[in-house]
Amino acid sequence: MAKRDPSIRRLLIKNNRMITWLIILPLLVTALLFFFNTQQYNQMITNVNQANEIRSTASEKIESSI
């Protein structure tokens, strides 16, 4: 009986570690994907703002040249 206790304890510790990794790993992947998607979204907004600025200055230049 005494020999089974340490093996059961080791099994429970390994099981606990595995469950912890199975919980933490998807959370980390989700956080990284969210971070990269947020960065892409910010870059898209910056590009749209730059395009709007170029469009507004281009129309002013066209009107002034006429």
JSON list of C-alpha atoms in Angstrom, two decimals:
[
{"chain": "A", "resi": 1, "resn": "MET", "atom": "CA", "xyz": [0.00, 0.00, 0.00]},
{"chain": "A", "resi": 2, "resn": "ALA", "atom": "CA", "xyz": [2.84, 2.40, 0.81]},
{"chain": "A", "resi": 3, "resn": "LYS", "atom": "CA", "xyz": [4.34, 1.96, -2.68]},
{"chain": "A", "resi": 4, "resn": "ARG", "atom": "CA", "xyz": [1.09, 2.96, -4.38]},
{"chain": "A", "resi": 5, "resn": "ASP", "atom": "CA", "xyz": [0.75, 6.31, -2.61]},
{"chain": "A", "resi": 6, "resn": "PRO", "atom": "CA", "xyz": [3.84, 7.95, -4.18]},
{"chain": "A", "resi": 7, "resn": "SER", "atom": "CA", "xyz": [2.89, 6.71, -7.65]},
{"chain": "A", "resi": 8, "resn": "ILE", "atom": "CA", "xyz": [-0.66, 8.02, -7.25]},
{"chain": "A", "resi": 9, "resn": "ARG", "atom": "CA", "xyz": [0.74, 11.31, -5.98]},
{"chain": "A", "resi": 10, "resn": "ARG", "atom": "CA", "xyz": [3.09, 11.56, -8.99]},
{"chain": "A", "resi": 11, "resn": "LEU", "atom": "CA", "xyz": [0.24, 10.72, -11.33]},
{"chain": "A", "resi": 12, "resn": "LEU", "atom": "CA", "xyz": [-1.95, 13.42, -9.79]},
{"chain": "A", "resi": 13, "resn": "ILE", "atom": "CA", "xyz": [0.88, 15.98, -10.02]},
{"chain": "A", "resi": 14, "resn": "LYS", "atom": "CA", "xyz": [1.47, 15.12, -13.70]},
{"chain": "A", "resi": 15, "resn": "ASN", "atom": "CA", "xyz": [-2.25, 15.26, -14.36]},
{"chain": "A", "resi": 16, "resn": "ASN", "atom": "CA", "xyz": [-2.49, 18.64, -12.61]},
{"chain": "A", "resi": 17, "resn": "ARG", "atom": "CA", "xyz": [0.40, 20.02, -14.68]},
{"chain": "A", "resi": 18, "resn": "MET", "atom": "CA", "xyz": [-1.13, 18.73, -17.91]},
{"chain": "A", "resi": 19, "resn": "ILE", "atom": "CA", "xyz": [-4.51, 20.27, -17.13]},
{"chain": "A", "resi": 20, "resn": "THR", "atom": "CA", "xyz": [-2.82, 23.56, -16.22]},
{"chain": "A", "resi": 21, "resn": "TRP", "atom": "CA", "xyz": [-0.99, 23.63, -19.58]},
{"chain": "A", "resi": 22, "resn": "LEU", "atom": "CA", "xyz": [-4.18, 22.72, -21.43]},
{"chain": "A", "resi": 23, "resn": "ILE", "atom": "CA", "xyz": [-5.86, 25.74, -19.81]},
{"chain": "A", "resi": 24, "resn": "ILE", "atom": "CA", "xyz": [-2.99, 28.22, -20.15]},
{"chain": "A", "resi": 25, "resn": "LEU", "atom": "CA", "xyz": [-1.88, 27.38, -23.71]},
{"chain": "A", "resi": 26, "resn": "PRO", "atom": "CA", "xyz": [-5.16, 28.29, -25.47]},
{"chain": "A", "resi": 27, "resn": "LEU", "atom": "CA", "xyz": [-5.36, 31.49, -23.42]},
{"chain": "A", "resi": 28, "resn": "LEU", "atom": "CA", "xyz": [-1.88, 32.49, -24.54]},
{"chain": "A", "resi": 29, "resn": "VAL", "atom": "CA", "xyz": [-2.65, 31.72, -28.17]},
{"chain": "A", "resi": 30, "resn": "THR", "atom": "CA", "xyz": [-5.89, 33.71, -27.98]},
{"chain": "A", "resi": 31, "resn": "ALA", "atom": "CA", "xyz": [-4.11, 36.67, -26.36]},
{"chain": "A", "resi": 32, "resn": "LEU", "atom": "CA", "xyz": [-1.41, 36.68, -29.05]},
{"chain": "A", "resi": 33, "resn": "LEU", "atom": "CA", "xyz": [-3.95, 36.49, -31.87]},
{"chain": "A", "resi": 34, "resn": "PHE", "atom": "CA", "xyz": [-5.95, 39.32, -30.30]},
{"chain": "A", "resi": 35, "resn": "PHE", "atom": "CA", "xyz": [-2.79, 41.45, -30.00]},
{"chain": "A", "resi": 36, "resn": "PHE", "atom": "CA", "xyz": [-1.81, 40.91, -33.64]},
{"chain": "A", "resi": 37, "resn": "ASN", "atom": "CA", "xyz": [-5.37, 41.53, -34.87]},
{"chain": "A", "resi": 38, "resn": "THR", "atom": "CA", "xyz": [-5.49, 44.77, -32.86]},
{"chain": "A", "resi": 39, "resn": "GLN", "atom": "CA", "xyz": [-2.21, 45.89, -34.41]},
{"chain": "A", "resi": 40, "resn": "GLN", "atom": "CA", "xyz": [-3.52, 45.11, -37.91]},
{"chain": "A", "resi": 41, "resn": "TYR", "atom": "CA", "xyz": [-6.72, 47.03, -37.20]},
{"chain": "A", "resi": 42, "resn": "ASN", "atom": "CA", "xyz": [-4.75, 50.07, -35.99]},
{"chain": "A", "resi": 43, "resn": "GLN", "atom": "CA", "xyz": [-2.59, 49.93, -39.12]},
{"chain": "A", "resi": 44, "resn": "MET", "atom": "CA", "xyz": [-5.70, 49.77, -41.33]},
{"chain": "A", "resi": 45, "resn": "ILE", "atom": "CA", "xyz": [-7.19, 52.81, -39.59]},
{"chain": "A", "resi": 46, "resn": "THR", "atom": "CA", "xyz": [-3.90, 54.69, -40.08]},
{"chain": "A", "resi": 47, "resn": "ASN", "atom": "CA", "xyz": [-3.88, 53.78, -43.78]},
{"chain": "A", "resi": 48, "resn": "VAL", "atom": "CA", "xyz": [-7.47, 54.96, -44.22]},
{"chain": "A", "resi": 49, "resn": "ASN", "atom": "CA", "xyz": [-6.68, 58.25, -42.49]},
{"chain": "A", "resi": 50, "resn": "GLN", "atom": "CA", "xyz": [-3.64, 58.76, -44.72]},
{"chain": "A", "resi": 51, "resn": "ALA", "atom": "CA", "xyz": [-5.70, 57.97, -47.82]},
{"chain": "A", "resi": 52, "resn": "ASN", "atom": "CA", "xyz": [-8.37, 60.48, -46.76]},
{"chain": "A", "resi": 53, "resn": "GLU", "atom": "CA", "xyz": [-5.72, 63.13, -46.17]},
{"chain": "A", "resi": 54, "resn": "ILE", "atom": "CA", "xyz": [-4.14, 62.51, -49.58]},
{"chain": "A", "resi": 55, "resn": "ARG", "atom": "CA", "xyz": [-7.56, 62.61, -51.25]},
{"chain": "A", "resi": 56, "resn": "SER", "atom": "CA", "xyz": [-8.46, 65.92, -49.61]},
{"chain": "A", "resi": 57, "resn": "THR", "atom": "CA", "xyz": [-5.14, 67.57, -50.50]},
{"chain": "A", "resi": 58, "resn": "ALA", "atom": "CA", "xyz": [-5.31, 66.21, -54.04]},
{"chain": "A", "resi": 59, "resn": "SER", "atom": "CA", "xyz": [-8.74, 67.74, -54.63]},
{"chain": "A", "resi": 60, "resn": "GLU", "atom": "CA", "xyz": [-7.50, 71.08, -53.24]},
{"chain": "A", "resi": 61, "resn": "LYS", "atom": "CA", "xyz": [-4.51, 71.01, -55.58]},
{"chain": "A", "resi": 62, "resn": "ILE", "atom": "CA", "xyz": [-6.70, 70.14, -58.57]},
{"chain": "A", "resi": 63, "resn": "GLU", "atom": "CA", "xyz": [-9.12, 72.98, -57.75]},
{"chain": "A", "resi": 64, "resn": "SER", "atom": "CA", "xyz": [-6.28, 75.48, -57.29]},
{"chain": "A", "resi": 65, "resn": "SER", "atom": "CA", "xyz": [-4.70, 74.53, -60.62]},
{"chain": "A", "resi": 66, "resn": "ILE", "atom": "CA", "xyz": [-7.93, 75.09, -62.54]}
]
